[in-house]
């Protein structure tokens, strides 16, 4: 094979995947090894994404930044052929879901006093389909080029598999149907009837996973999913820990945002609030924004949003922030005690020291359990889509917050309901509390005086009531 312009590296243990293979997970991952394995795609040279391309389809517009396009090019597939492949799959998606992928609008909402990116207009009604369409393209290209055996992934013998209670499963089912591949979904008994009906319509094979007896055990759907993958199924998932290539499609959201923010009349964004369940939405958005940042121009403070009932990332952030603070003080930073999360975030940004930060992050990725602790039992919240017991892509989220001076925001149930309802009134969208959680956090943070009333903020609206 020709030399591909990229490679895959595990951000947790540093393992480099063989260039001629396409891998989904780190080969050195072992159960309970306490390392935050995440197989990331890295380009061989430093490059800044090109954002000025015209197509309304993000998978065409940003193709040159994708792993699948780089693979295709390395194997001699012409650009036109690649575009045709994207368009054909996109048309198939449109025939299943009514429309294909289009850049979603980013606009100022006067009533809310902030900027919104409207992902509810996306395929299947959420951003989730971005992850899965990107994954489908990677696999399709790998099959066409011979890096993977043609048609074997997603066959009846090796079905695609996903664990999810709603939006991700629906998005996976739409893409799998359009792509004509078999999909198994692992869902909890609490999955809404409307979701189950639509999954059935789309031809997915459904496995309902009962909750564990012991409150402390992990997510039963994820366990069943992992067992299926161990038996040969393909991780067709929105969790980077289970398939690092899923972050590729997620980047398109951040690229779109960066392109909007680069326009002459664009706002200088100070804060971006993102709801965090497994963490892939946040981590891929943050990665894309960072890739696009001009000459290290400051990014907006990135805020991860979680519920009171389930906040594994917030806890991990506090432990990591404290460790980094101690390491920076030991290296000569002023020995002040930041009182709040906000003050801590600001202190860490002011006193950041590249070598110390890098050392602390690298060490943290090898002691996952010290930071990321599984929330026991089955937490409940009106924002039911962000109740992942642990944040699977958590370390990328932690790093991005610390590097941008953002702090995590916990929203109460009352704030979630108020944010969703205000969002419905001001946007006319039938938002759900999960999709409006970032909005709820922005409004609550403004009301609490944690951000200035005039600060320029943006949120991602990612879901509507099913
Ligand atoms: C509507 C919606 N928004 C945001 C998220 C959070 O995304 P992630 O799990 O990648 O953190 C989810 C996850 O299920 C979701 O359904
Ligand atoms: Zn690894």
Tab-separated table of C-alpha atoms and ligand atoms in Angstrom:
chain	number	residue	atom	x	y	z
A	1	UNK	CA	0.000	0.000	0.000
A	2	UNK	CA	1.094	3.584	-0.551
A	3	UNK	CA	2.086	5.586	2.519
A	4	UNK	CA	-1.112	7.022	4.014
A	5	UNK	CA	-0.699	10.625	5.254
A	6	UNK	CA	-1.948	9.590	8.668
A	7	UNK	CA	-1.547	7.007	11.356
A	8	UNK	CA	-3.404	5.852	14.451
A	9	UNK	CA	-1.995	6.257	17.932
A	10	UNK	CA	-3.436	5.340	21.327
A	11	UNK	CA	-3.690	8.495	23.426
A	12	UNK	CA	-3.665	6.422	26.608
A	13	UNK	CA	-0.717	4.039	26.203
A	14	UNK	CA	1.026	5.467	23.139
A	15	UNK	CA	0.741	2.308	21.000
A	16	UNK	CA	1.007	3.056	17.289
A	17	UNK	CA	-1.257	0.899	15.105
A	18	UNK	CA	0.395	-0.648	12.029
A	19	UNK	CA	0.041	1.753	9.092
A	20	UNK	CA	-1.351	-0.872	6.717
A	21	UNK	CA	-4.231	-1.736	9.032
A	22	UNK	CA	-7.301	0.116	10.051
A	23	UNK	CA	-7.966	-0.502	13.703
A	24	UNK	CA	-10.955	0.366	15.857
A	25	UNK	CA	-9.470	-0.041	19.320
A	26	UNK	CA	-6.018	-0.160	20.850
A	27	UNK	CA	-4.516	-3.644	20.550
A	28	UNK	CA	-3.023	-3.300	24.026
A	29	UNK	CA	-6.349	-2.705	25.741
A	30	UNK	CA	-6.848	-5.204	28.573
A	31	UNK	CA	-9.875	-5.453	30.859
A	32	UNK	CA	-9.375	-3.332	33.966
A	33	UNK	CA	-5.833	-2.238	33.061
A	34	UNK	CA	-6.620	1.325	34.249
A	35	UNK	CA	-5.330	2.930	31.050
A	36	UNK	CA	-7.479	5.349	29.066
A	37	UNK	CA	-7.005	3.693	25.662
A	38	UNK	CA	-8.347	5.828	22.815
A	39	UNK	CA	-7.147	5.168	19.303
A	40	UNK	CA	-6.822	8.558	17.634
A	41	UNK	CA	-6.141	9.398	14.015
A	42	UNK	CA	-3.046	11.615	13.653
A	43	UNK	CA	-1.748	13.261	10.528
A	44	UNK	CA	1.889	12.729	9.680
A	45	UNK	CA	2.480	16.413	9.089
A	46	UNK	CA	1.212	19.542	10.822
A	47	UNK	CA	-1.723	20.855	8.869
A	48	UNK	CA	-4.606	23.203	9.415
A	49	UNK	CA	-7.973	22.068	8.028
A	50	UNK	CA	-9.202	23.910	4.964
A	51	UNK	CA	-12.593	25.370	5.764
A	52	UNK	CA	-13.484	27.290	2.652
A	53	UNK	CA	-14.905	24.493	0.556
A	54	UNK	CA	-18.296	25.013	-0.942
A	55	UNK	CA	-20.325	21.825	-0.620
A	56	UNK	CA	-23.335	21.876	1.696
A	57	UNK	CA	-22.593	18.254	2.611
A	58	UNK	CA	-20.001	18.332	5.414
A	59	UNK	CA	-18.627	14.920	4.420
A	60	UNK	CA	-17.803	16.352	1.000
A	61	UNK	CA	-16.760	19.799	2.227
A	62	UNK	CA	-14.318	18.477	4.831
A	63	UNK	CA	-13.345	15.270	3.080
A	64	UNK	CA	-9.670	16.223	2.898
A	65	UNK	CA	-9.588	16.220	6.704
A	66	UNK	CA	-10.993	12.716	7.015
A	67	UNK	CA	-9.299	9.430	7.610
A	68	UNK	CA	-11.442	7.727	4.954
A	69	UNK	CA	-10.451	10.207	2.238
A	70	UNK	CA	-6.775	9.925	3.166
A	71	UNK	CA	-7.014	6.143	2.956
A	72	UNK	CA	-8.846	6.327	-0.340
A	73	UNK	CA	-6.215	8.652	-1.800
A	74	UNK	CA	-3.353	6.487	-0.565
A	75	UNK	CA	-4.879	3.498	-2.344
A	76	UNK	CA	-5.413	5.369	-5.613
A	77	UNK	CA	-9.126	6.087	-5.392
A	78	UNK	CA	-9.694	9.353	-7.243
A	79	UNK	CA	-11.245	12.338	-5.503
A	80	UNK	CA	-14.286	12.248	-7.844
A	81	UNK	CA	-14.878	8.618	-7.027
A	82	UNK	CA	-14.713	9.364	-3.322
A	83	UNK	CA	-17.213	12.227	-3.682
A	84	UNK	CA	-19.503	9.920	-5.628
A	85	UNK	CA	-19.294	7.349	-2.861
A	86	UNK	CA	-20.237	9.962	-0.234
A	87	UNK	CA	-23.087	11.246	-2.376
A	88	UNK	CA	-24.470	7.787	-3.069
A	89	UNK	CA	-24.489	6.852	0.594
A	90	UNK	CA	-25.957	10.264	1.437
A	91	UNK	CA	-28.766	9.752	-1.078
A	92	UNK	CA	-29.473	6.365	0.452
A	93	UNK	CA	-29.642	8.031	3.878
A	94	UNK	CA	-32.054	10.608	2.447
A	95	UNK	CA	-34.288	7.852	1.111
A	96	UNK	CA	-34.443	6.302	4.600
A	97	UNK	CA	-34.682	9.472	6.706
A	98	UNK	CA	-36.124	12.129	4.396
A	99	UNK	CA	-32.906	14.101	3.934
A	100	UNK	CA	-29.167	13.657	3.903
A	101	UNK	CA	-26.316	15.521	5.617
A	102	UNK	CA	-26.271	19.319	5.311
A	103	UNK	CA	-24.315	21.906	7.256
A	104	UNK	CA	-26.541	22.748	10.202
A	105	UNK	CA	-27.385	26.408	10.910
A	106	UNK	CA	-25.415	28.478	13.415
A	107	UNK	CA	-27.240	31.642	14.305
A	108	UNK	CA	-27.829	34.175	17.036
A	109	UNK	CA	-31.050	33.815	19.004
A	110	UNK	CA	-32.112	37.163	20.388
A	111	UNK	CA	-34.557	35.862	22.946
A	112	UNK	CA	-31.966	33.570	24.477
A	113	UNK	CA	-29.134	36.054	23.997
A	114	UNK	CA	-26.755	33.424	22.689
A	115	UNK	CA	-25.646	31.548	19.583
A	116	UNK	CA	-27.102	28.185	18.728
A	117	UNK	CA	-26.006	25.422	16.410
A	118	UNK	CA	-29.125	23.535	15.467
A	119	UNK	CA	-28.264	19.852	15.243
A	120	UNK	CA	-31.900	18.829	15.523
A	121	UNK	CA	-32.074	19.360	11.759
A	122	UNK	CA	-29.480	16.651	11.221
A	123	UNK	CA	-30.132	13.138	9.919
A	124	UNK	CA	-32.279	11.264	12.497
A	125	UNK	CA	-32.716	14.488	14.488
A	126	UNK	CA	-29.389	14.575	16.344
A	127	UNK	CA	-25.677	15.012	15.755
A	128	UNK	CA	-25.199	11.253	16.393
A	129	UNK	CA	-25.533	10.284	12.735
A	130	UNK	CA	-22.374	12.272	11.954
A	131	UNK	CA	-20.311	9.784	13.978
A	132	UNK	CA	-21.879	6.781	12.269
A	133	UNK	CA	-21.813	8.082	8.723
A	134	UNK	CA	-18.106	8.842	9.171
A	135	UNK	CA	-17.566	5.328	10.448
A	136	UNK	CA	-19.491	3.808	7.545
A	137	UNK	CA	-17.303	5.769	5.103
A	138	UNK	CA	-14.106	4.557	6.801
A	139	UNK	CA	-15.227	0.933	6.617
A	140	UNK	CA	-16.561	1.223	3.067
A	141	UNK	CA	-13.287	2.713	1.840
A	142	UNK	CA	-11.235	0.124	3.726
A	143	UNK	CA	-13.264	-2.606	2.022
A	144	UNK	CA	-12.942	-1.065	-1.435
A	145	UNK	CA	-9.192	-0.759	-1.049
A	146	UNK	CA	-8.738	-4.247	0.342
A	147	UNK	CA	-7.650	-3.113	3.820
A	148	UNK	CA	-10.715	-4.976	5.087
A	149	UNK	CA	-12.436	-7.918	3.368
A	150	UNK	CA	-15.258	-6.555	1.174
A	151	UNK	CA	-18.772	-6.812	2.583
A	152	UNK	CA	-17.730	-8.849	5.622
A	153	UNK	CA	-18.363	-6.083	8.142
A	154	UNK	CA	-22.037	-5.657	8.756
A	155	UNK	CA	-22.893	-9.034	7.232
A	156	UNK	CA	-25.291	-11.388	9.014
A	157	UNK	CA	-22.273	-13.205	10.487
A	158	UNK	CA	-20.452	-10.018	11.534
A	159	UNK	CA	-23.239	-7.505	12.203
A	160	UNK	CA	-22.687	-3.916	13.208
A	161	UNK	CA	-23.390	-3.399	16.917
A	162	UNK	CA	-24.268	-0.470	19.175
A	163	UNK	CA	-25.315	-0.009	22.800
A	164	UNK	CA	-27.599	2.970	23.387
A	165	UNK	CA	-30.925	3.930	24.872
A	166	UNK	CA	-32.073	6.184	22.096
A	167	UNK	CA	-30.570	8.724	19.768
A	168	UNK	CA	-27.364	6.898	18.889
A	169	UNK	CA	-29.238	3.647	18.188
A	170	UNK	CA	-31.697	5.452	15.915
A	171	UNK	CA	-28.901	7.169	14.027
A	172	UNK	CA	-27.038	3.873	13.673
A	173	UNK	CA	-30.193	2.186	12.388
A	174	UNK	CA	-30.741	4.886	9.743
A	175	UNK	CA	-27.155	4.689	8.473
A	176	UNK	CA	-27.070	0.873	8.599
A	177	UNK	CA	-30.347	0.664	6.670
A	178	UNK	CA	-29.082	3.085	4.018
A	179	UNK	CA	-25.808	1.170	3.815
A	180	UNK	CA	-27.654	-2.176	3.673
A	181	UNK	CA	-25.797	-3.699	6.599
A	182	UNK	CA	-27.079	-5.727	9.534
A	183	UNK	CA	-27.269	-3.922	12.867
A	184	UNK	CA	-27.720	-5.254	16.403
A	185	UNK	CA	-28.739	-2.731	19.045
A	186	UNK	CA	-28.384	-3.324	22.777
A	187	UNK	CA	-30.942	-1.235	24.656
A	188	UNK	CA	-32.217	-1.044	28.265
A	189	UNK	CA	-35.802	-1.996	29.166
A	190	UNK	CA	-36.437	1.729	29.710
A	191	UNK	CA	-35.915	2.659	26.037
A	192	UNK	CA	-39.009	4.599	24.876
A	193	UNK	CA	-41.591	2.586	22.915
A	194	UNK	CA	-41.395	5.073	20.043
A	195	UNK	CA	-37.654	4.403	19.750
A	196	UNK	CA	-38.141	0.631	19.776
A	197	UNK	CA	-40.843	0.916	17.100
A	198	UNK	CA	-38.643	3.024	14.826
A	199	UNK	CA	-35.657	0.688	15.332
A	200	UNK	CA	-37.868	-2.226	14.367
A	201	UNK	CA	-39.106	-0.344	11.295
A	202	UNK	CA	-35.542	0.269	10.269
A	203	UNK	CA	-34.790	-3.432	10.439
A	204	UNK	CA	-32.391	-3.395	13.406
A	205	UNK	CA	-32.255	-6.508	15.531
A	206	UNK	CA	-32.943	-5.499	19.111
A	207	UNK	CA	-31.574	-6.992	22.301
A	208	UNK	CA	-33.093	-5.675	25.531
A	209	UNK	CA	-30.554	-5.910	28.366
A	210	UNK	CA	-31.885	-6.230	31.897
A	211	UNK	CA	-30.294	-4.185	34.669
A	212	UNK	CA	-27.855	-5.890	37.017
A	213	UNK	CA	-28.944	-7.004	40.441
A	214	UNK	CA	-26.054	-5.243	42.194
A	215	UNK	CA	-26.268	-1.475	42.121
A	216	UNK	CA	-22.539	-1.050	41.568
A	217	UNK	CA	-22.229	-3.046	38.355
A	218	UNK	CA	-21.574	-1.302	35.022
A	219	UNK	CA	-23.901	-0.640	32.081
A	220	UNK	CA	-25.447	-4.000	31.038
A	221	UNK	CA	-26.014	-2.808	27.447
A	222	UNK	CA	-22.351	-1.927	27.085
A	223	UNK	CA	-21.335	-5.305	28.512
A	224	UNK	CA	-23.538	-7.200	26.041
A	225	UNK	CA	-22.273	-4.982	23.233
A	226	UNK	CA	-18.658	-5.725	24.175
A	227	UNK	CA	-19.373	-9.443	24.267
A	228	UNK	CA	-20.893	-9.225	20.773
A	229	UNK	CA	-17.841	-7.339	19.521
A	230	UNK	CA	-15.546	-9.940	21.096
A	231	UNK	CA	-17.522	-12.532	19.139
A	232	UNK	CA	-16.927	-10.696	15.841
A	233	UNK	CA	-19.492	-7.878	15.620
A	234	UNK	CA	-18.275	-4.484	14.411
A	235	UNK	CA	-18.362	-1.654	16.967
A	236	UNK	CA	-20.722	0.755	15.174
A	237	UNK	CA	-20.854	3.133	18.059
A	238	UNK	CA	-20.705	6.756	19.145
A	239	UNK	CA	-18.151	6.032	21.876
A	240	UNK	CA	-14.539	6.684	20.977
A	241	UNK	CA	-13.345	4.161	23.550
A	242	UNK	CA	-15.113	1.388	21.590
A	243	UNK	CA	-14.138	2.644	18.156
A	244	UNK	CA	-11.726	5.571	17.816
A	245	UNK	CA	-12.786	6.156	14.218
A	246	UNK	CA	-16.222	7.330	15.366
A	247	UNK	CA	-14.670	10.663	16.321
A	248	UNK	CA	-13.879	11.299	12.630
A	249	UNK	CA	-17.461	12.045	11.613
A	250	UNK	CA	-17.958	14.056	14.785
A	251	UNK	CA	-15.213	16.419	13.690
A	252	UNK	CA	-17.469	17.741	10.938
A	253	UNK	CA	-19.598	19.515	13.571
A	254	UNK	CA	-16.558	21.339	14.946
A	255	UNK	CA	-15.300	22.161	11.441
A	256	UNK	CA	-18.671	23.686	10.579
A	257	UNK	CA	-18.568	25.713	13.759
A	258	UNK	CA	-14.990	26.856	13.107
A	259	UNK	CA	-15.951	27.855	9.568
A	260	UNK	CA	-18.907	29.893	10.869
A	261	UNK	CA	-16.689	31.549	13.473
A	262	UNK	CA	-14.082	32.465	10.853
A	263	UNK	CA	-16.569	34.598	8.870
A	264	UNK	CA	-15.955	38.329	8.931
A	265	UNK	CA	-19.161	39.146	10.817
A	266	UNK	CA	-18.874	36.209	13.239
A	267	UNK	CA	-18.876	36.677	16.997
A	268	UNK	CA	-15.762	36.233	19.085
A	269	UNK	CA	-17.056	33.354	21.086
A	270	UNK	CA	-16.102	33.315	24.784
A	271	UNK	CA	-17.968	30.228	26.029
A	272	UNK	CA	-19.293	27.028	24.469
A	273	UNK	CA	-21.488	24.714	26.564
A	274	UNK	CA	-21.735	21.066	25.507
A	275	UNK	CA	-23.811	18.309	27.120
A	276	UNK	CA	-21.682	15.281	27.948
A	277	UNK	CA	-22.789	11.658	28.162
A	278	UNK	CA	-20.121	9.368	26.718
A	279	UNK	CA	-18.117	12.440	25.722
A	280	UNK	CA	-17.672	11.916	21.964
A	281	UNK	CA	-19.711	14.991	21.024
A	282	UNK	CA	-17.567	17.222	23.204
A	283	UNK	CA	-14.240	15.604	22.376
A	284	UNK	CA	-14.695	15.655	18.614
A	285	UNK	CA	-16.014	19.232	18.629
A	286	UNK	CA	-13.088	20.350	20.790
A	287	UNK	CA	-10.581	18.517	18.615
A	288	UNK	CA	-11.906	20.141	15.444
A	289	UNK	CA	-11.892	23.623	16.987
A	290	UNK	CA	-8.337	23.127	18.163
A	291	UNK	CA	-7.184	21.892	14.746
A	292	UNK	CA	-8.684	24.995	13.166
A	293	UNK	CA	-7.340	27.543	15.654
A	294	UNK	CA	-5.160	30.079	13.856
A	295	UNK	CA	-1.674	30.571	15.310
A	296	UNK	CA	-2.744	29.358	18.729
A	297	UNK	CA	-5.545	31.928	18.888
A	298	UNK	CA	-7.511	31.352	22.100
A	299	UNK	CA	-10.489	29.048	21.844
A	300	UNK	CA	-13.715	29.752	23.689
A	301	UNK	CA	-13.823	28.299	27.186
A	302	UNK	CA	-15.309	24.844	26.675
A	303	UNK	CA	-17.764	23.706	29.346
A	304	UNK	CA	-18.877	20.129	29.804
A	305	UNK	CA	-22.445	19.923	31.088
A	306	UNK	CA	-23.743	17.066	33.243
A	307	UNK	CA	-26.728	16.417	35.495
A	308	UNK	CA	-26.781	16.381	39.292
A	309	UNK	CA	-27.749	12.715	39.150
A	310	UNK	CA	-24.787	11.603	37.047
A	311	UNK	CA	-21.585	13.641	36.907
A	312	UNK	CA	-18.584	11.302	36.564
A	313	UNK	CA	-16.752	13.786	34.396
A	314	UNK	CA	-17.163	16.648	36.834
A	315	UNK	CA	-15.663	14.564	39.606
A	316	UNK	CA	-12.780	13.521	37.335
A	317	UNK	CA	-12.176	17.154	36.360
A	318	UNK	CA	-11.948	18.212	40.005
A	319	UNK	CA	-9.411	15.482	40.814
A	320	UNK	CA	-7.321	16.219	37.745
A	321	UNK	CA	-7.527	19.985	38.231
A	322	UNK	CA	-6.311	19.569	41.817
A	323	UNK	CA	-3.411	17.311	40.738
A	324	UNK	CA	-2.389	19.723	38.014
A	325	UNK	CA	-2.659	22.664	40.429
A	326	UNK	CA	-0.338	20.879	42.898
A	327	UNK	CA	2.154	20.035	40.139
A	328	UNK	CA	2.179	23.630	38.867
A	329	UNK	CA	2.621	25.022	42.397
A	330	UNK	CA	5.508	22.575	42.918
A	331	UNK	CA	6.988	23.919	39.670
A	332	UNK	CA	6.856	27.502	40.970
A	333	UNK	CA	3.340	28.815	40.215
A	334	UNK	CA	1.802	31.101	42.905
A	335	UNK	CA	0.466	29.098	45.811
A	336	UNK	CA	-3.102	30.490	45.805
A	337	UNK	CA	-6.136	28.391	46.666
A	338	UNK	CA	-8.798	28.722	43.971
A	339	UNK	CA	-12.179	28.562	45.705
A	340	UNK	CA	-14.591	27.540	42.966
A	341	UNK	CA	-14.385	25.406	39.805
A	342	UNK	CA	-14.427	28.640	37.842
A	343	UNK	CA	-11.516	30.139	39.754
A	344	UNK	CA	-9.611	26.870	39.468
A	345	UNK	CA	-10.155	26.771	35.687
A	346	UNK	CA	-8.964	30.355	35.347
A	347	UNK	CA	-5.937	29.729	37.584
A	348	UNK	CA	-4.952	26.652	35.557
A	349	UNK	CA	-5.193	28.622	32.323
A	350	UNK	CA	-3.144	31.547	33.672
A	351	UNK	CA	-0.445	29.332	35.140
A	352	UNK	CA	-0.307	26.591	32.500
A	353	UNK	CA	3.163	25.263	31.806
A	354	UNK	CA	3.362	23.027	28.767
A	355	UNK	CA	5.815	20.494	30.163
A	356	UNK	CA	4.008	20.173	33.506
A	357	UNK	CA	0.563	19.953	31.896
A	358	UNK	CA	1.761	17.292	29.452
A	359	UNK	CA	3.340	15.234	32.242
A	360	UNK	CA	0.232	15.365	34.444
A	361	UNK	CA	-2.127	14.506	31.541
A	362	UNK	CA	0.041	11.581	30.436
A	363	UNK	CA	0.219	10.196	33.977
A	364	UNK	CA	-3.553	10.656	34.420
A	365	UNK	CA	-4.271	8.630	31.279
A	366	UNK	CA	-2.515	5.694	32.924
A	367	UNK	CA	-4.490	5.904	36.173
A	368	UNK	CA	-7.959	6.110	34.778
A	369	UNK	CA	-9.632	4.840	37.946
A	370	UNK	CA	-8.157	7.602	40.074
A	371	UNK	CA	-10.132	10.127	38.036
A	372	UNK	CA	-13.012	8.426	36.272
A	373	UNK	CA	-15.188	6.534	38.701
A	374	UNK	CA	-18.259	4.671	37.537
A	375	UNK	CA	-21.491	6.099	38.921
A	376	UNK	CA	-23.270	3.160	40.581
A	377	UNK	CA	-26.800	2.027	39.797
A	378	UNK	CA	-29.155	3.649	37.354
A	379	UNK	CA	-29.256	7.407	37.836
A	380	UNK	CA	-32.360	9.185	36.579
A	381	UNK	CA	-32.815	12.649	35.150
A	382	UNK	CA	-35.086	14.441	32.736
A	383	UNK	CA	-31.944	14.594	30.537
A	384	UNK	CA	-31.933	10.819	30.145
A	385	UNK	CA	-29.541	10.820	27.165
A	386	UNK	CA	-26.520	11.966	29.162
A	387	UNK	CA	-26.659	9.470	32.005
A	388	UNK	CA	-23.666	7.364	30.974
A	389	UNK	CA	-22.225	5.859	34.168
A	390	UNK	CA	-18.765	6.867	33.047
A	391	UNK	CA	-17.519	9.315	30.463
A	392	UNK	CA	-15.916	6.992	27.931
A	393	UNK	CA	-14.080	9.733	26.024
A	394	UNK	CA	-13.486	11.598	29.249
A	395	UNK	CA	-9.794	12.372	29.154
A	396	UNK	CA	-10.020	14.259	25.883
A	397	UNK	CA	-12.858	16.271	27.442
A	398	UNK	CA	-10.854	16.993	30.589
A	399	UNK	CA	-7.840	18.171	28.626
A	400	UNK	CA	-9.852	20.399	26.314
A	401	UNK	CA	-11.567	22.089	29.251
A	402	UNK	CA	-8.322	22.713	31.077
A	403	UNK	CA	-6.589	24.008	27.950
A	404	UNK	CA	-9.366	26.496	27.223
A	405	UNK	CA	-10.058	27.663	30.781
A	406	UNK	CA	-13.504	26.084	30.812
A	407	UNK	CA	-15.006	24.456	33.871
A	408	UNK	CA	-17.683	21.768	34.032
A	409	UNK	CA	-21.236	22.847	34.818
A	410	UNK	CA	-23.713	20.729	36.766
A	411	UNK	CA	-27.346	21.490	36.002
A	412	UNK	CA	-30.184	20.798	38.408
A	413	UNK	CA	-33.396	19.148	37.260
A	414	UNK	CA	-35.195	22.481	37.654
A	415	UNK	CA	-32.596	24.221	35.460
A	416	UNK	CA	-32.850	21.461	32.846
A	417	UNK	CA	-36.617	21.837	32.616
A	418	UNK	CA	-36.443	25.636	32.611
A	419	UNK	CA	-33.731	25.652	29.913
A	420	UNK	CA	-35.627	23.196	27.729
A	421	UNK	CA	-38.875	25.151	28.059
A	422	UNK	CA	-37.261	28.531	27.415
A	423	UNK	CA	-35.438	26.988	24.449
A	424	UNK	CA	-38.743	25.694	23.055
A	425	UNK	CA	-40.360	29.120	23.342
A	426	UNK	CA	-37.462	31.034	21.816
A	427	UNK	CA	-36.569	28.625	18.990
A	428	UNK	CA	-39.893	26.984	18.162
A	429	UNK	CA	-38.131	23.597	18.297
A	430	UNK	CA	-39.657	20.751	20.313
A	431	UNK	CA	-36.418	20.326	22.273
A	432	UNK	CA	-35.838	17.586	24.805
A	433	UNK	CA	-33.944	18.136	28.041
A	434	UNK	CA	-30.890	16.191	26.838
A	435	UNK	CA	-30.546	18.190	23.652
A	436	UNK	CA	-31.056	21.461	25.516
A	437	UNK	CA	-28.811	20.662	28.504
A	438	UNK	CA	-26.023	22.943	27.252
A	439	UNK	CA	-28.541	25.729	26.840
A	440	UNK	CA	-29.857	25.116	30.363
A	441	UNK	CA	-26.286	25.327	31.675
A	442	UNK	CA	-25.530	28.566	29.834
A	443	UNK	CA	-28.679	30.216	31.154
A	444	UNK	CA	-28.021	28.975	34.705
A	445	UNK	CA	-24.359	30.068	34.620
A	446	UNK	CA	-25.388	33.520	33.455
A	447	UNK	CA	-28.038	33.795	36.119
A	448	UNK	CA	-25.594	32.696	38.816
A	449	UNK	CA	-23.094	35.330	37.687
A	450	UNK	CA	-20.498	32.672	36.756
A	451	UNK	CA	-20.260	34.232	33.313
A	452	UNK	CA	-20.658	37.905	32.510
A	453	UNK	CA	-24.132	38.958	31.282
A	454	UNK	CA	-22.600	40.325	28.072
A	455	UNK	CA	-20.292	37.315	27.426
A	456	UNK	CA	-20.701	35.785	23.963
A	457	UNK	CA	-21.899	32.201	24.424
A	458	UNK	CA	-22.899	29.356	22.151
A	459	UNK	CA	-24.687	26.064	22.705
A	460	UNK	CA	-25.398	22.969	20.652
A	461	UNK	CA	-29.067	21.985	20.421
A	462	UNK	CA	-28.811	18.285	19.758
A	463	UNK	CA	-32.178	16.612	20.280
A	464	UNK	CA	-35.959	16.836	20.242
A	465	UNK	CA	-38.675	15.000	22.109
A	466	UNK	CA	-39.187	11.474	20.720
B	1	LIG	C1	-29.352	14.538	22.112
B	1	LIG	C2	-28.011	14.216	22.671
B	1	LIG	N1	-27.147	15.211	22.899
B	1	LIG	C3	-25.922	14.984	23.416
B	1	LIG	C4	-25.515	13.713	23.760
B	1	LIG	C5	-24.157	13.527	24.370
B	1	LIG	O1	-23.242	12.977	23.475
B	1	LIG	P1	-22.037	12.104	24.003
B	1	LIG	O2	-22.595	10.808	24.507
B	1	LIG	O3	-21.152	11.936	22.828
B	1	LIG	O4	-21.388	12.861	25.117
B	1	LIG	C6	-26.383	12.647	23.542
B	1	LIG	C7	-25.944	11.267	23.871
B	1	LIG	O5	-26.681	10.331	23.849
B	1	LIG	C8	-27.654	12.884	22.988
B	1	LIG	O6	-28.536	11.900	22.767
B	2	LIG	ZN1	-3.684	1.897	24.248
